[in-house]
PDB file of C-alpha atoms and ligand atoms in Angstrom:
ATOM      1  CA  UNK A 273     -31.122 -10.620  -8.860  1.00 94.00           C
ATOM      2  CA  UNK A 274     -29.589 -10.968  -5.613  1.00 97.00           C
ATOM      3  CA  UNK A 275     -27.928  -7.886  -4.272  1.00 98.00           C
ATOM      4  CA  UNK A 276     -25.874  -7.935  -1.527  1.00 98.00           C
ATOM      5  CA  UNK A 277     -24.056  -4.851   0.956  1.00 98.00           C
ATOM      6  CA  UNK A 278     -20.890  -5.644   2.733  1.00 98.00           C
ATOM      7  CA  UNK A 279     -20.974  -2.591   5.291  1.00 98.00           C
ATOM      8  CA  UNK A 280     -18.007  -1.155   7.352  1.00 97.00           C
ATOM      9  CA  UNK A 281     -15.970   1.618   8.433  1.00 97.00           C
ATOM     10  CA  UNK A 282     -12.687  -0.075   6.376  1.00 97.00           C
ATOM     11  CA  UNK A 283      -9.940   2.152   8.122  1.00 97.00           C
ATOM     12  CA  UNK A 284      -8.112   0.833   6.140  1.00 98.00           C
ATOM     13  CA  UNK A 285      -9.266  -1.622   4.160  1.00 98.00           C
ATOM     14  CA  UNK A 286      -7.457  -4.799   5.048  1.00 98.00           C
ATOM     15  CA  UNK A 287      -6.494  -8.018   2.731  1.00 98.00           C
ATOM     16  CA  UNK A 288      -9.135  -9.888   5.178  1.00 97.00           C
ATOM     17  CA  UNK A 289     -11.516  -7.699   3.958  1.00 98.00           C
ATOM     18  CA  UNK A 290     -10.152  -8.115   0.246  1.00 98.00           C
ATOM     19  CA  UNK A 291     -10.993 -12.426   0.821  1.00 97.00           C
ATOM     20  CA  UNK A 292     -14.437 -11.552   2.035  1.00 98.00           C
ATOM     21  CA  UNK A 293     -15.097  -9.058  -1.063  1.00 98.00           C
ATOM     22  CA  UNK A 294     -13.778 -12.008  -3.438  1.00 98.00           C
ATOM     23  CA  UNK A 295     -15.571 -14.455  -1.733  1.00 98.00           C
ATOM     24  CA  UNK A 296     -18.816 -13.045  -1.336  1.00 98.00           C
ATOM     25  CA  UNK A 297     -18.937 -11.577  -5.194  1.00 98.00           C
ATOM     26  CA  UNK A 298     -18.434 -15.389  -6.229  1.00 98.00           C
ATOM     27  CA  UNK A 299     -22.019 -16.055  -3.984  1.00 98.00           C
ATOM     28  CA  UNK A 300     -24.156 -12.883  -5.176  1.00 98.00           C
ATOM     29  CA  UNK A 301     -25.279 -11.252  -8.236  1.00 98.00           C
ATOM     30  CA  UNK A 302     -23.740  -7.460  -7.126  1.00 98.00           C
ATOM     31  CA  UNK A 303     -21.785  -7.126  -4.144  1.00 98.00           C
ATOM     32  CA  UNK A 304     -22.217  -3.280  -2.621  1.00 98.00           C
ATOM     33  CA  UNK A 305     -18.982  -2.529  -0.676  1.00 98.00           C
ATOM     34  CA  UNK A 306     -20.441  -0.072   1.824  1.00 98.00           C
ATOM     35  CA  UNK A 307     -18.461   2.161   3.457  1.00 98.00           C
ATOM     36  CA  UNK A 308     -19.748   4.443   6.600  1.00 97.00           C
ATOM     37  CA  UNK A 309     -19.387   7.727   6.408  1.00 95.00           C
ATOM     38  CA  UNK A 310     -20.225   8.501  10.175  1.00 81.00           C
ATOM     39  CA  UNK A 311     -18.982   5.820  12.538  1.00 68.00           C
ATOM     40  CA  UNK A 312     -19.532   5.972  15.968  1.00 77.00           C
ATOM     41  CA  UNK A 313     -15.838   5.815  15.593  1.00 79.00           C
ATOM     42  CA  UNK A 314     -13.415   8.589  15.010  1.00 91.00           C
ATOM     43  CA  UNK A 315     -11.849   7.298  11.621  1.00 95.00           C
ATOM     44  CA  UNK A 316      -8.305   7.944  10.499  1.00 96.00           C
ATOM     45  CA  UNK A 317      -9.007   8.068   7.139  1.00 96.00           C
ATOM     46  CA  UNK A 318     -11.742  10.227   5.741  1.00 95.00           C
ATOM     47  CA  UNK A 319     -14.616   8.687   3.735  1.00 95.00           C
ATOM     48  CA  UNK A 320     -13.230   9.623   0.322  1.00 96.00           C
ATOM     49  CA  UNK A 321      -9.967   8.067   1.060  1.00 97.00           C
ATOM     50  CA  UNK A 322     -11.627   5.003   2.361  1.00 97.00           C
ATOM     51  CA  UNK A 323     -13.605   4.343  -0.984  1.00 98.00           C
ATOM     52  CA  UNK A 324     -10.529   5.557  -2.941  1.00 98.00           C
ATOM     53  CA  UNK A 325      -8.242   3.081  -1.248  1.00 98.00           C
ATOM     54  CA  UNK A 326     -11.062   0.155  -2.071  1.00 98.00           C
ATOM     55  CA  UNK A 327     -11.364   1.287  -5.842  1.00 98.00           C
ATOM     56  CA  UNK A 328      -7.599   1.072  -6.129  1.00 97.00           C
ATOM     57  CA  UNK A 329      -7.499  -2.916  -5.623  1.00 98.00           C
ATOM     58  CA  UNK A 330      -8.455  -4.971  -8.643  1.00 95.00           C
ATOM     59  CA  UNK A 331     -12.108  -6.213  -7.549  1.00 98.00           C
ATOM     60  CA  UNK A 332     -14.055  -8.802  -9.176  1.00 98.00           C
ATOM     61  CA  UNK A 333     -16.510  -7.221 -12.010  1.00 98.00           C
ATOM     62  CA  UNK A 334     -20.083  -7.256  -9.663  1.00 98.00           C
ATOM     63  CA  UNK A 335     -18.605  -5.138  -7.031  1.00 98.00           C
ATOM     64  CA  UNK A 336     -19.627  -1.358  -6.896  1.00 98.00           C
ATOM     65  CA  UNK A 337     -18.261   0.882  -3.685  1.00 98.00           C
ATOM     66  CA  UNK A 338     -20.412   3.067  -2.308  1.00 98.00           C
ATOM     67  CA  UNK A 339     -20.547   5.465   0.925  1.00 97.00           C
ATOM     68  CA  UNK A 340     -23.464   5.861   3.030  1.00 97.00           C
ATOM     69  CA  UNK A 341     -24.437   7.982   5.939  1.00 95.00           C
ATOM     70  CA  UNK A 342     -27.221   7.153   8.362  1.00 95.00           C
ATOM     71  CA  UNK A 343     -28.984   3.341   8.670  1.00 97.00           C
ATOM     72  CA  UNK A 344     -27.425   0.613   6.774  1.00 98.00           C
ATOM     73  CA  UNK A 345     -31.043  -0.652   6.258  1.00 98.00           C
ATOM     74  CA  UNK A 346     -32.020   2.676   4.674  1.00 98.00           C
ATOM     75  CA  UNK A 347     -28.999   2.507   2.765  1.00 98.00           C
ATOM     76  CA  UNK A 348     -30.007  -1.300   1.753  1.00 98.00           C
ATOM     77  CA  UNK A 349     -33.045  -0.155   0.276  1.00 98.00           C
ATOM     78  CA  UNK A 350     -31.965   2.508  -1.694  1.00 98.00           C
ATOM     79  CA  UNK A 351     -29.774   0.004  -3.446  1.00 98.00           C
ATOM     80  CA  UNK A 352     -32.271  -2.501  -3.922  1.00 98.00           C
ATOM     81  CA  UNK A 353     -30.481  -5.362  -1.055  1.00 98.00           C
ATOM     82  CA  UNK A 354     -31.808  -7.159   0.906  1.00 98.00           C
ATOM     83  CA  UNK A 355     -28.503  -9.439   1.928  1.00 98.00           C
ATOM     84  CA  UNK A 356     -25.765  -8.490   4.507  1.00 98.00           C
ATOM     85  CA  UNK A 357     -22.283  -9.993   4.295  1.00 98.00           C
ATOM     86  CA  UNK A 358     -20.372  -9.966   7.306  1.00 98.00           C
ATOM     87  CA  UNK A 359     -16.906 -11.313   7.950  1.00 97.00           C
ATOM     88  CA  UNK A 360     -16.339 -13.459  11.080  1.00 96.00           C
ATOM     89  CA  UNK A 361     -12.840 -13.890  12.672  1.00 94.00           C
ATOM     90  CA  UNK A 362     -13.614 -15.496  15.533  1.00 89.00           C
ATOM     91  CA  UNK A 363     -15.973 -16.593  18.372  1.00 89.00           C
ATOM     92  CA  UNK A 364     -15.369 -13.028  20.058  1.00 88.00           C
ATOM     93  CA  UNK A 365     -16.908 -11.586  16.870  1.00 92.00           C
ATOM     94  CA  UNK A 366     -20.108 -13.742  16.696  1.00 94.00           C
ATOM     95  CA  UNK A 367     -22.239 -11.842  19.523  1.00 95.00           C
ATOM     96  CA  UNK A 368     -21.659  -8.232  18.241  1.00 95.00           C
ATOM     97  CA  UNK A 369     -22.542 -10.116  14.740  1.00 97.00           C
ATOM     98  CA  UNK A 370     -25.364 -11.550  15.639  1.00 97.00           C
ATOM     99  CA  UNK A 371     -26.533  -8.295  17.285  1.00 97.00           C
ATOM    100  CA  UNK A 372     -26.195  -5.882  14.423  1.00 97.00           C
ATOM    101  CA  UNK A 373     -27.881  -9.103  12.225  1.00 98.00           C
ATOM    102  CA  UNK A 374     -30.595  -9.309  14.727  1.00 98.00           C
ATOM    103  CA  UNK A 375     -31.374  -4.965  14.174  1.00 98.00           C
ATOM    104  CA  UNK A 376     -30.919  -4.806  11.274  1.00 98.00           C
ATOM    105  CA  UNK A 377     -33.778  -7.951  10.804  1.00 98.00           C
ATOM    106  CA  UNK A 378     -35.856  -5.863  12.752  1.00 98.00           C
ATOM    107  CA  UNK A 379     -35.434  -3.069  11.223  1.00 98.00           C
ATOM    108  CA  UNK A 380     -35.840  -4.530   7.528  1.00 98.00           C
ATOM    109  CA  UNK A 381     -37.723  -7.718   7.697  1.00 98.00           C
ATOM    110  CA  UNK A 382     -36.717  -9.076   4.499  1.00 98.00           C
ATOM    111  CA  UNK A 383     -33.266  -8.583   5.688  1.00 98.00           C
ATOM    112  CA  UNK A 384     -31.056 -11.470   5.806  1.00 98.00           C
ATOM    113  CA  UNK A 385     -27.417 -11.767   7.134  1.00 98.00           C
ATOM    114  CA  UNK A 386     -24.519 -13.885   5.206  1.00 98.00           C
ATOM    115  CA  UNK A 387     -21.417 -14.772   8.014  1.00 97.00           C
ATOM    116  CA  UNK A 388     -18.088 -15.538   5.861  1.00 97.00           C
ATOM    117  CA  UNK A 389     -15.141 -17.215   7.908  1.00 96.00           C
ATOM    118  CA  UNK A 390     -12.850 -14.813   7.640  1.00 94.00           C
ATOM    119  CA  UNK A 391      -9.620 -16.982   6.236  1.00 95.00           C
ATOM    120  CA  UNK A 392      -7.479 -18.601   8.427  1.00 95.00           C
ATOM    121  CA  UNK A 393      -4.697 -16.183   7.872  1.00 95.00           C
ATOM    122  CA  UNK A 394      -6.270 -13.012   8.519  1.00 96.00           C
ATOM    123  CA  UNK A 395      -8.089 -14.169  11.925  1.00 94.00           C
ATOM    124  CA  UNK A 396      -5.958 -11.919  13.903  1.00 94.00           C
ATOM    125  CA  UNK A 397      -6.272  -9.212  11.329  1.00 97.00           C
ATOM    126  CA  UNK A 398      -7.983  -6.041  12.126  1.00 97.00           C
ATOM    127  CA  UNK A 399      -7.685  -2.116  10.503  1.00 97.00           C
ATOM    128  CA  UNK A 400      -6.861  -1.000  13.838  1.00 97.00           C
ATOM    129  CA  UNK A 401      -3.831  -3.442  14.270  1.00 97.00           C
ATOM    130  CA  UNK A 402      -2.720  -2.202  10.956  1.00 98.00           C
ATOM    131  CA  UNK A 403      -3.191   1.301  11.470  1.00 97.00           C
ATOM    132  CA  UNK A 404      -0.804   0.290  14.648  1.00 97.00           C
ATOM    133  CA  UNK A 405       1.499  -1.349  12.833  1.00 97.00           C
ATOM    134  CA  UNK A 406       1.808   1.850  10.133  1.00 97.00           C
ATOM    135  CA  UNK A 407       1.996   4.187  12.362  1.00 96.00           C
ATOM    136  CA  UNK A 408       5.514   3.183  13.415  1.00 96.00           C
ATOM    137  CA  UNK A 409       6.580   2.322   9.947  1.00 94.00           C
ATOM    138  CA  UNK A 410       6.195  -1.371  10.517  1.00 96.00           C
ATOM    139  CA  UNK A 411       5.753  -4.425   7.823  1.00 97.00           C
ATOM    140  CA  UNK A 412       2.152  -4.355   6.548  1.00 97.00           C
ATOM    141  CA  UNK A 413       2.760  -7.631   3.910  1.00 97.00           C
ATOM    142  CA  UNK A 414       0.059  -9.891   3.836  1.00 97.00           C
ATOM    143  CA  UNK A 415      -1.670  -7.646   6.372  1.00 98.00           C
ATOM    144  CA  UNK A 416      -3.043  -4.616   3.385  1.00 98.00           C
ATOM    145  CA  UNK A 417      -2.714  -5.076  -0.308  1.00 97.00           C
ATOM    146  CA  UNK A 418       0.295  -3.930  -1.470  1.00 97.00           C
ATOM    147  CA  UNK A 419      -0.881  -1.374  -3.895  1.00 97.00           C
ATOM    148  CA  UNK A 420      -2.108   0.576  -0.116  1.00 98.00           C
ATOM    149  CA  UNK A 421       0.975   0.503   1.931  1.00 97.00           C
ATOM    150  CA  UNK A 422       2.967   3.780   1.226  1.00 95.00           C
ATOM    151  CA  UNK A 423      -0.608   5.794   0.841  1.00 96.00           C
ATOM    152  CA  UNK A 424      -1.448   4.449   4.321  1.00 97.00           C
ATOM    153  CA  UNK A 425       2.119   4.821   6.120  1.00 96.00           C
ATOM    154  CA  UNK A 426       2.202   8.332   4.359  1.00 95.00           C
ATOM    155  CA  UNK A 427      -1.081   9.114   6.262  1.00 95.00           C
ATOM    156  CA  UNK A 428      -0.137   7.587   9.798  1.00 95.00           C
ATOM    157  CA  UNK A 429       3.484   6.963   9.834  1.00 83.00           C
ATOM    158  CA  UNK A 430       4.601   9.548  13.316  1.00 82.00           C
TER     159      UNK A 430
HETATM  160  O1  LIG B  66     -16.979  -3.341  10.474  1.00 58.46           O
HETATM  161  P1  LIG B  66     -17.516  -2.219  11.306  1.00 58.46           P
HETATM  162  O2  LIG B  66     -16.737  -0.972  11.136  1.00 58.46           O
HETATM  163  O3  LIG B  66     -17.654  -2.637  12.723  1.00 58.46           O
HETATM  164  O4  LIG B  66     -18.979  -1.940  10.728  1.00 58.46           O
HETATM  165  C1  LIG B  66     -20.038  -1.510  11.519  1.00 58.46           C
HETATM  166  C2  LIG B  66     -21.294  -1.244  10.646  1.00 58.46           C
HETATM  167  C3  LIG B  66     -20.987  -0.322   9.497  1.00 58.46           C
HETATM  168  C4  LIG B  66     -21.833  -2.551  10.108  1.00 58.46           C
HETATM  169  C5  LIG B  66     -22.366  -0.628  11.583  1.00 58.46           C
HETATM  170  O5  LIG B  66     -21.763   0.335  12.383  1.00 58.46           O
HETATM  171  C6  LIG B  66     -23.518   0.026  10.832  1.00 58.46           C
HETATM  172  O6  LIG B  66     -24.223  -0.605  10.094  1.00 58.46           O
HETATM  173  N1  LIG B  66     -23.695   1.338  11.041  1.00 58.46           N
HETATM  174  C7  LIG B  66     -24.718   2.122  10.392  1.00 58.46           C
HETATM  175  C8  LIG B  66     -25.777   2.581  11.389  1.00 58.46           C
HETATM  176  C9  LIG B  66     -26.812   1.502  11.620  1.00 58.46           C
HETATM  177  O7  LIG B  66     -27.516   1.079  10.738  1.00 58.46           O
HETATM  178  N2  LIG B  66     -26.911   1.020  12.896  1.00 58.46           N
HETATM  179  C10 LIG B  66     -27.845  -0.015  13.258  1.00 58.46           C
HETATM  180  C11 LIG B  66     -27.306  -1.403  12.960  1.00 58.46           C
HETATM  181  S1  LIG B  66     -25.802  -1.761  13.825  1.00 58.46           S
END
């Protein structure tokens, strides 16, 4: 069976995020939506809000969403993966990419990285432009699900 994690902090989860869920779950047996408790980043949204948002959207049958603290690898192995799924936008993203894949390979040897193309359409996309754009009560179509937008302007909007 292969079992795949797509990690991140998701703050918020954004409709590029929503392709490469949709995508990936067509390539994998079970597709782990993992979603960091403790990022290096402060997060705007707390961990419970981040998985609730995910579980709201209508995801494809194989996809479970699940928060984790500490290594992703440790994580990984708990859950029985041994495939990443990572989203790339653009060039920019690919070093930082291939850096966490490289770790994490170390770290887990069996460990093996999937890049998706993020779609054309969302390669400007990020949470933090959408926090941005929520924040001061802008448009968020096309940009987060539609089912999210008055949760996540009702959280940010100043
Ligand atoms: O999409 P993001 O928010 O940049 O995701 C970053 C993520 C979650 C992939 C990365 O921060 C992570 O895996 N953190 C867990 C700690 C860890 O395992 N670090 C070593 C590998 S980077």
């Amino acid at each position: 069976m292969k079992i795949a994690v797509y990690p991140g902090s998701f703050d918020p989860v954004t409709c590029g995020h929503l392709d490469v869920i949709k995508r990936a779950a067509k390539v994998f047996d079970k597709l782990i939506v993992g979603v960091l408790v403790n990022s290096e980043k402060e997060c705007a949204f707390s961990s419970k809000m981040r998985v609730d948002m995910i579980e709201k959207l209508s995801l494809p049958q194989n996809v479970e969403v699940i928060s984790f603290d500490g290594l992703l690898v440790n994580f990984m192995r708990e859950n029985n993966a041994n495939i990443l799924v990572r989203g790339l936008r653009a060039v920019s993203d690919y070093e930082y990419e291939c850096q966490i894949a490289w770790i994490n390979k170390k770290l887990m040897a069996n460990c093996d990285t999937f890049f998706i193309p993020t779609a054309e359409e969302y390669a400007y996309l990020s949470s933090s432009i959408v926090r941005e754009i929520a924040r001061y009560n802008g448009d968020l179509t096309g940009l987060v699900p539609e089912e999210l937008h008055s949760l996540i302007k009702d959280k940010l909007e100043v």
